[in-house]
Short mmCIF file of C-alpha atoms and ligand atoms in Angstrom, two decimals:
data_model
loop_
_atom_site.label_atom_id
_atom_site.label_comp_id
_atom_site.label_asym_id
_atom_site.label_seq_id
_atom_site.Cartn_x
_atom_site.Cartn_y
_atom_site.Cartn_z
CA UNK A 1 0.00 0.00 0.00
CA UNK A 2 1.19 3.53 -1.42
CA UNK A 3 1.74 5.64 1.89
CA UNK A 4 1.02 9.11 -0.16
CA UNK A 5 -2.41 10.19 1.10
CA UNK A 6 -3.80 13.34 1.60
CA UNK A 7 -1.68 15.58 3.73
CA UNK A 8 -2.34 19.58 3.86
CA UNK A 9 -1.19 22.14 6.60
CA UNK A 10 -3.31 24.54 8.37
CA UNK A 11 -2.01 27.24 6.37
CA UNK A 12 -3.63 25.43 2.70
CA UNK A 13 -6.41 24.56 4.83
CA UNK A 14 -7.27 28.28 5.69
CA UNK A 15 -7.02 28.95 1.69
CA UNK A 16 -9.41 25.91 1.02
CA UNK A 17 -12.02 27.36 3.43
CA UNK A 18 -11.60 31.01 2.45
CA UNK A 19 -12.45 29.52 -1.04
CA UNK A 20 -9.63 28.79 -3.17
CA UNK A 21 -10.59 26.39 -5.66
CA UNK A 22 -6.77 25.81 -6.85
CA UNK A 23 -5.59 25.01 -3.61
CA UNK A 24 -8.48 22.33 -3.18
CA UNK A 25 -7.82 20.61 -6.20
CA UNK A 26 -4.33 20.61 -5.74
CA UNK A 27 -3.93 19.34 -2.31
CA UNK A 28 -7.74 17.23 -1.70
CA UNK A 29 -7.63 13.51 -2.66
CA UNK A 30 -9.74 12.89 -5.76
CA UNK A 31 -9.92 9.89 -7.69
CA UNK A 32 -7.30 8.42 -10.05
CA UNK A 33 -7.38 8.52 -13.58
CA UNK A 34 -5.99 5.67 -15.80
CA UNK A 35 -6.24 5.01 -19.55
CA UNK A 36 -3.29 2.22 -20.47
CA UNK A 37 -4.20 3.30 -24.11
CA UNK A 38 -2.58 6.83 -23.29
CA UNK A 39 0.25 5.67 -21.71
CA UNK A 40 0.09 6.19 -18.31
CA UNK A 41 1.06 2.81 -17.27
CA UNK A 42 4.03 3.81 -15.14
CA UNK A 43 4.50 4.88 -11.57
CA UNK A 44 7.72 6.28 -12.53
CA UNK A 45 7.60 6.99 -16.10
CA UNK A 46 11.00 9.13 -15.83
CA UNK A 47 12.83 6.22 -14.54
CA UNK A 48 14.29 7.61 -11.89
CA UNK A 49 14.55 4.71 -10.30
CA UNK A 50 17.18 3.32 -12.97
CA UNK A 51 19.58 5.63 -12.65
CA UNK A 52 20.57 5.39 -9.14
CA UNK A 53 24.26 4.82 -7.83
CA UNK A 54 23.88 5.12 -4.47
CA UNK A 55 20.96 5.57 -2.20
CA UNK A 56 19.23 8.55 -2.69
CA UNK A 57 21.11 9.85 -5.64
CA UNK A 58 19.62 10.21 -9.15
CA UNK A 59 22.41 10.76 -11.66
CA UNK A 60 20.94 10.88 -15.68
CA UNK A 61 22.81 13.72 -16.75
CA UNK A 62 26.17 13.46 -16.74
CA UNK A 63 27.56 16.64 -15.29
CA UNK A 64 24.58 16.85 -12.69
CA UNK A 65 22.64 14.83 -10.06
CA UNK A 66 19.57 15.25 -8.22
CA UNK A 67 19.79 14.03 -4.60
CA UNK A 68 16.49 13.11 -2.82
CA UNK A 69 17.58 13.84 0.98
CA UNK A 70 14.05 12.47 2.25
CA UNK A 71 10.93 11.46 0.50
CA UNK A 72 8.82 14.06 3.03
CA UNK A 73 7.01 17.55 2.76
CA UNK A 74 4.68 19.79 4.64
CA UNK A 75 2.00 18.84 2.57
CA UNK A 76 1.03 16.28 -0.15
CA UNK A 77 0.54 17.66 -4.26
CA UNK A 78 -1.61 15.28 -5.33
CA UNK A 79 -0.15 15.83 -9.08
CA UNK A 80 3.02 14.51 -7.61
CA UNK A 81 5.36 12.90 -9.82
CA UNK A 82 7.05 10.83 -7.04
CA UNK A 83 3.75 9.83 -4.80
CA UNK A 84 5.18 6.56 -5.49
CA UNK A 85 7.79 7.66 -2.58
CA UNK A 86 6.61 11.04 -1.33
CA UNK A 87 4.84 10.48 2.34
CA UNK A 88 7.20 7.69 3.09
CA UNK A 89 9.62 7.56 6.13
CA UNK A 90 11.53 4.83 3.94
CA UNK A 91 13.44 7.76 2.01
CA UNK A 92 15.53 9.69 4.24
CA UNK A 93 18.68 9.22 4.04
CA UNK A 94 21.09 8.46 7.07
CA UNK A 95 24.72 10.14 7.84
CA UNK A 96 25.84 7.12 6.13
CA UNK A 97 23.82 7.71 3.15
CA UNK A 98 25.15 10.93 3.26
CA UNK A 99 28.55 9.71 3.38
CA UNK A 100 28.04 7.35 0.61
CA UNK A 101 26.46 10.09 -1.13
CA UNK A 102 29.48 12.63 -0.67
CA UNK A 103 31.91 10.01 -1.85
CA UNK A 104 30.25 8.86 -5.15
CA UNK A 105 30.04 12.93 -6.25
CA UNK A 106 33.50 13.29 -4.72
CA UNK A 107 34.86 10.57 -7.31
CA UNK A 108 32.94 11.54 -10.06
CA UNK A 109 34.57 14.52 -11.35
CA UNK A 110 31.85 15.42 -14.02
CA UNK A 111 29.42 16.34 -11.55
CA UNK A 112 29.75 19.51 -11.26
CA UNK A 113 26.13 20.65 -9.72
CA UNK A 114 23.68 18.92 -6.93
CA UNK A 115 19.95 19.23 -6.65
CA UNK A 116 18.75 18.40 -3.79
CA UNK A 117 15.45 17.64 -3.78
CA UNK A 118 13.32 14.80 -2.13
CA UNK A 119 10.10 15.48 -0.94
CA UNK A 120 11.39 18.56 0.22
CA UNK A 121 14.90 19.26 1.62
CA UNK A 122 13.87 22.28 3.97
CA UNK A 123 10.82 20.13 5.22
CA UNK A 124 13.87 18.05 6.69
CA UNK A 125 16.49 20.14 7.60
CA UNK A 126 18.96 18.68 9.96
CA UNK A 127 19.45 16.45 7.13
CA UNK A 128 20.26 18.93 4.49
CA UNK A 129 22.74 20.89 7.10
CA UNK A 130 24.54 17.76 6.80
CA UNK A 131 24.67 17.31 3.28
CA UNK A 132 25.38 21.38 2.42
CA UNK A 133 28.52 20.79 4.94
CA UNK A 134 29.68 18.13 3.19
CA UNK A 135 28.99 18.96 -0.78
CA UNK A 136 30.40 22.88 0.23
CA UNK A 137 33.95 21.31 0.75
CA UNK A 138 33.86 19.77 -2.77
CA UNK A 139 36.05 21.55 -5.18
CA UNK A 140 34.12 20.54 -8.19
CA UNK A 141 30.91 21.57 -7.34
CA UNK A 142 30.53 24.63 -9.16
CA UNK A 143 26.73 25.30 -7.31
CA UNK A 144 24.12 23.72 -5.85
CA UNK A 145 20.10 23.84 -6.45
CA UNK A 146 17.47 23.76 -3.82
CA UNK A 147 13.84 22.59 -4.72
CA UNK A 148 11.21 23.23 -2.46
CA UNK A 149 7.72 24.06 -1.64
CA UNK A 150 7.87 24.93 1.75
CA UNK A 151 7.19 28.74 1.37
CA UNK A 152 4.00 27.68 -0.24
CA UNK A 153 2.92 24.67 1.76
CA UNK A 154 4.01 26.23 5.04
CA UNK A 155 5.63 29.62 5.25
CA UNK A 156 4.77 30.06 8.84
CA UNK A 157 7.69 27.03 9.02
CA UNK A 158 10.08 29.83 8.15
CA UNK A 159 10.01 30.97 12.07
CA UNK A 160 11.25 27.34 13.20
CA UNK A 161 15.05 27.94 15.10
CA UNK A 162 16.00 24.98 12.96
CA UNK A 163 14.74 26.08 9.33
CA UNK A 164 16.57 29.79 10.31
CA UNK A 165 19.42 28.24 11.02
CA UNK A 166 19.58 26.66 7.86
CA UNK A 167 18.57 29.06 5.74
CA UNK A 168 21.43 31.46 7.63
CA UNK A 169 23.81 28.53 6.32
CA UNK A 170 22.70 28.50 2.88
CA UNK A 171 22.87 32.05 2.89
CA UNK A 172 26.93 31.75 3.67
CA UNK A 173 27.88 29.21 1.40
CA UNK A 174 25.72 31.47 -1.28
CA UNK A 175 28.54 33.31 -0.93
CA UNK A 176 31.44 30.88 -2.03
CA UNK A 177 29.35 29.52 -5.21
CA UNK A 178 25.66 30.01 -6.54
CA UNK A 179 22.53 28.59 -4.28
CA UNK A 180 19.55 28.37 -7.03
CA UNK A 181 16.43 27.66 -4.54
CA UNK A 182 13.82 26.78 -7.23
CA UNK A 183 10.03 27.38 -5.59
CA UNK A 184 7.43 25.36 -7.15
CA UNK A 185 4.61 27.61 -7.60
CA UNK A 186 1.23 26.56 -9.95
CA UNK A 187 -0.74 29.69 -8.71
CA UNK A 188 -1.33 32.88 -7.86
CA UNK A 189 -3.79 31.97 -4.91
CA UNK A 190 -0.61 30.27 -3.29
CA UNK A 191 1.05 33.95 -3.35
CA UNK A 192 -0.30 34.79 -0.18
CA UNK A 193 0.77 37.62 2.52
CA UNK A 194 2.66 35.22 4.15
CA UNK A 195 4.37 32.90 1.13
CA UNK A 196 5.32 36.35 -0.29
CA UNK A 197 7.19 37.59 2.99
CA UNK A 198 9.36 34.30 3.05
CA UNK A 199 9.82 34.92 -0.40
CA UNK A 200 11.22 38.58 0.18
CA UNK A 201 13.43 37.07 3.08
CA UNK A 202 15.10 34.63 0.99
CA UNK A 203 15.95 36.98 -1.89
CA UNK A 204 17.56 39.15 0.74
CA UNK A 205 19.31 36.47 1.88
CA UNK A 206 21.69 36.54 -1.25
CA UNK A 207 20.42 33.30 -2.35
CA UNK A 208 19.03 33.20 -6.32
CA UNK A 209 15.86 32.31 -6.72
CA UNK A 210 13.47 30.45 -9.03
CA UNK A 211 9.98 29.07 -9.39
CA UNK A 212 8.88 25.89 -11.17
CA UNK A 213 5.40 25.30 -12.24
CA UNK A 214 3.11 22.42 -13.39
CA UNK A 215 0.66 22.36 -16.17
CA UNK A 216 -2.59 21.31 -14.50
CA UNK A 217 -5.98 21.16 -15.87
CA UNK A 218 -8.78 23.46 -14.88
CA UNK A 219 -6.46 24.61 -12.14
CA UNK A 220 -4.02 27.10 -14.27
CA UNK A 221 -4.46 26.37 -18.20
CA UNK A 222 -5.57 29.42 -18.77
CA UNK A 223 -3.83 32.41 -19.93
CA UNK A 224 -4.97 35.09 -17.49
CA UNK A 225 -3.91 32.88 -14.62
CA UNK A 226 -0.68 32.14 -15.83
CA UNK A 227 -0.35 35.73 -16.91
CA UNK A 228 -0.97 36.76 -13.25
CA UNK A 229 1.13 34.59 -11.79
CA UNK A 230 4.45 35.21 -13.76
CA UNK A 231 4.15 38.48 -13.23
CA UNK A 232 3.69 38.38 -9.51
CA UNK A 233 6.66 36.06 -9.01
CA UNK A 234 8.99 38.06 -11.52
CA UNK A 235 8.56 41.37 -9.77
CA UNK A 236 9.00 39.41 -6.67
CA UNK A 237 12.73 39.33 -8.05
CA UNK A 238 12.27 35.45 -8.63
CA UNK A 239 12.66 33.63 -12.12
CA UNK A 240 10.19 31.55 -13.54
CA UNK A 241 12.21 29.00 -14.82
CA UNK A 242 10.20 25.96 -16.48
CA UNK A 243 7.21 24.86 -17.00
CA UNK A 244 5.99 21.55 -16.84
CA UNK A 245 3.90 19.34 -19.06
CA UNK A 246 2.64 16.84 -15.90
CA UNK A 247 4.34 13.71 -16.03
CA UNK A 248 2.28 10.84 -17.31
CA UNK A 249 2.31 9.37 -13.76
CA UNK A 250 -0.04 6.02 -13.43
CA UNK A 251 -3.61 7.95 -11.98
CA UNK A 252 -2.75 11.34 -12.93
CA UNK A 253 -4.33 11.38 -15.92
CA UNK A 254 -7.47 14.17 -15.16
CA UNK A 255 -4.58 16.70 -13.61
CA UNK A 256 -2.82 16.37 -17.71
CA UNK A 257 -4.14 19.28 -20.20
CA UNK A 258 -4.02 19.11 -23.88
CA UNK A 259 -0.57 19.91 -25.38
CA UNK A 260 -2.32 22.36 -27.97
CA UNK A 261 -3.97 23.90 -25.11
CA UNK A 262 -0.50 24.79 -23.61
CA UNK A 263 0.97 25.81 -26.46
CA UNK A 264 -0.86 28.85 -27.17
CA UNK A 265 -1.34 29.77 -23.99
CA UNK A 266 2.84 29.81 -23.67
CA UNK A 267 2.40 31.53 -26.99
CA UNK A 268 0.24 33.89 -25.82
CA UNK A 269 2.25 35.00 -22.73
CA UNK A 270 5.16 35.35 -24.61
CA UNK A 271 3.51 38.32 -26.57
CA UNK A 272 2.50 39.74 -23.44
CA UNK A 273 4.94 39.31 -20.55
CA UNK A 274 9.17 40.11 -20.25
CA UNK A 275 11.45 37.55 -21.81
CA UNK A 276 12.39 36.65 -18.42
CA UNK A 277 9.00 36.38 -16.99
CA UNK A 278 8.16 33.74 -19.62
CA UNK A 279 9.20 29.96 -18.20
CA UNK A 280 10.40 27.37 -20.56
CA UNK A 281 7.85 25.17 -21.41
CA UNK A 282 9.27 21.32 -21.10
CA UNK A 283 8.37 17.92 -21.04
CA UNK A 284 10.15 15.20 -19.03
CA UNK A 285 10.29 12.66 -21.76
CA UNK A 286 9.83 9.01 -20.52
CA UNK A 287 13.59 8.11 -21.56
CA UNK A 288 15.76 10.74 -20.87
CA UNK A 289 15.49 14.36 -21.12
CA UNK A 290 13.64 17.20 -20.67
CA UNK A 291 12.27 18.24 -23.89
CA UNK A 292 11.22 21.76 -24.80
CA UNK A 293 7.92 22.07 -26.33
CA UNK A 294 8.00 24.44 -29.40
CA UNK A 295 5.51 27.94 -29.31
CA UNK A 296 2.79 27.99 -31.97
CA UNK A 297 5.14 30.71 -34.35
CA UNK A 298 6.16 27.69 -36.15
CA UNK A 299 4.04 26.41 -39.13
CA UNK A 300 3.88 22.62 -39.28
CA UNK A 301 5.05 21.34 -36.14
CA UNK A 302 3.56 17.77 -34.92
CA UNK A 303 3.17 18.10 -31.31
CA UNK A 304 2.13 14.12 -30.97
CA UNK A 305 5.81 13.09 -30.98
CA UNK A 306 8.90 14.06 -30.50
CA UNK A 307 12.88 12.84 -29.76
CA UNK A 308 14.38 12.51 -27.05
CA UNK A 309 18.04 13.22 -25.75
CA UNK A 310 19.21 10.10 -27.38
CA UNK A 311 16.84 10.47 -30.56
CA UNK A 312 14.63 7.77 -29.49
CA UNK A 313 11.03 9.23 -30.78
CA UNK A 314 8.69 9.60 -27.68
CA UNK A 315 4.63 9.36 -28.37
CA UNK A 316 3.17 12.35 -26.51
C1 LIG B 1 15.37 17.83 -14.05
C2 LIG B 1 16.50 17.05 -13.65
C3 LIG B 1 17.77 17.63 -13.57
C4 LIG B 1 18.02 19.07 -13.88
O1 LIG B 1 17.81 19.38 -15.22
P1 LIG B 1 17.89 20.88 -15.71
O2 LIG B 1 17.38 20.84 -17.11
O3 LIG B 1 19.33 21.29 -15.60
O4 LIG B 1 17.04 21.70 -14.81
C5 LIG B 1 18.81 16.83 -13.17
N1 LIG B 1 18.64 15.51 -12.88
C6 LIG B 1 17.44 14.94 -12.98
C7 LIG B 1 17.32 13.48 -12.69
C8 LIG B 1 16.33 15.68 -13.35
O5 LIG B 1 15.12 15.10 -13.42
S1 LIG B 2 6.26 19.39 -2.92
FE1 LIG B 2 7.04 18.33 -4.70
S2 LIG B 2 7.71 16.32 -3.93
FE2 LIG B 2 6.37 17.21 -2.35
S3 LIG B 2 4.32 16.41 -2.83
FE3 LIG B 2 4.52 18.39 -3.87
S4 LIG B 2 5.22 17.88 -5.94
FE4 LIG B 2 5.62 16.07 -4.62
#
């Protein structure tokens, strides 16, 4: 039995009950969504799970890895590409892990940046303290990425001894190489009061931020939404960087829009917004890659396939 269930904090509660329909759909347990025909067969159609070296480590490009510190966060997305882990205890990783972790990147010279990820790596952060320590003394790490949610799941987390502490850390080894802290954010009703303050802290806290978002159906396909929102978060003085086309994750089918769909609304923002406002639009390919999807300027483009890294053609 799959230990991802619901799992909200009081904070996303307070937004369901003042009425927020995105935060409801997002975080309330609805029913799964299968069609075998469309390919969502797989609980981990980016095959994560064969390209691990040691415990916890996810190494498919060559000069980067992602590092999954614990499998646990404040609250549970129920788009979630990794609910096949996310919720569990099983996932986080002991010193030893750590250790083992430290020394694989240590020997492999052609990693030269870490994301750590997880669940979410400030939801646990006695563990990240001791990874940061570690990875910081590594000469060929050129800089480190930190994905999280917290800010939006929990902000009022921010006031924890532990989590300022942390951050305070981050915030000095910022200054030795680049921190990226990449904040996944699907929509403007998550921009509250309090997400925005943490926000503001963070970015004075000389660490470089970024936002990720998810393509999800009836909850931000729509080009007023999106409009909104990458405007709020770029003159909040953080990047959008991508986003994604939901993974075909086994169940997740009703969260997926049509590709069409999000190309001209990407198309559409681009006309309207700042270069840098406008997020790359990708989709993690079920081999290996993550595979911009092209804006509707082009004549003649076939949106129902495409190649991936290793020119293996992908069905969409
Ligand atoms: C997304 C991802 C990365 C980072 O890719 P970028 O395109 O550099 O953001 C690294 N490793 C894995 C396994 C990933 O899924
Ligand atoms: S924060 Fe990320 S890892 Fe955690 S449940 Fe949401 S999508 Fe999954």
């Amino acid at each position: 039995m799959n230990s991802f269930s619901e799992k909200l904090t009081p904070h996303l509660k307070k937004l369901i009950e003042n009425g927020s329909n995105a935060i409801s759909r997002q975080f309330i347990a609805g029913e799964l969504k299968s069609t075998p025909e469309r390919n969502f067969i797989s609980h981990d159609p980016l095959k994560e799970d064969n390209f691990i070296p040691v415990r916890g480590i996810v190494h498919k490009y060559s000069n980067r890895v992602l590092w999954k510190l614990s499998y646990e966060c404040a609250a549970h997305c129920q788009f979630c590409t990794r609910r096949r882990q996310v919720g569990s205890k099983s996932g986080d990783l002991t010193k030893k892990d750590i250790k083992a972790g430290l020394e694989y990147i240590l020997n492999h010279k052609e990693i030269e940046e870490v994301i750590l990820s997880g669940g979410d790596p400030l939801f646990n952060p006695k563990v990240l303290n001791y990874a940061l320590e570690g990875l910081i003394k590594i000469d060929s790490i050129k800089s480190l990425r930190i994905g999280t949610r917290l800010p939006i799941h929990c902000p009022q987390m921010f006031d924890n001894p532990i989590l300022i502490k942390t951050i305070n850390i981050i915030s000095k080894y910022s200054k030795e190489l680049p921190i990226y802290m990449l904040i996944h954010i699907n929509h403007p009703d998550e921009l509250t009061r309090e997400s925005v303050e943490v926000i503001k802290k963070l970015r004075n806290k000389g660490l470089i931020l970024m936002s990720q978002t998810v393509f999800l159906k009836d909850i931000n396909d729509n080009t007023e939404i999106l409009d909104k929102l990458f405007r709020e978060i770029y003159f909040l003085g953080v990047i959008p960087y991508y986003i994604f086309r939901c993974d075909y994750v086994k169940g997740l089918e009703s969260f997926v829009c049509d590709i069409k769909k999000e190309q001209e609304i990407m198309t559409e923002l681009t006309k309207k917004l700042s270069g840098i406002a406008v997020p790359t639009h990708v989709f993690d390919v079920p081999g290996k890659g993550k595979i911009p999807i092209p804006l509707n300027f082009w004549k003649k483009i076939d949106l129902s396939r495409c190649s991936d890294f290793e020119d293996k053609e992908v069905l969409i």
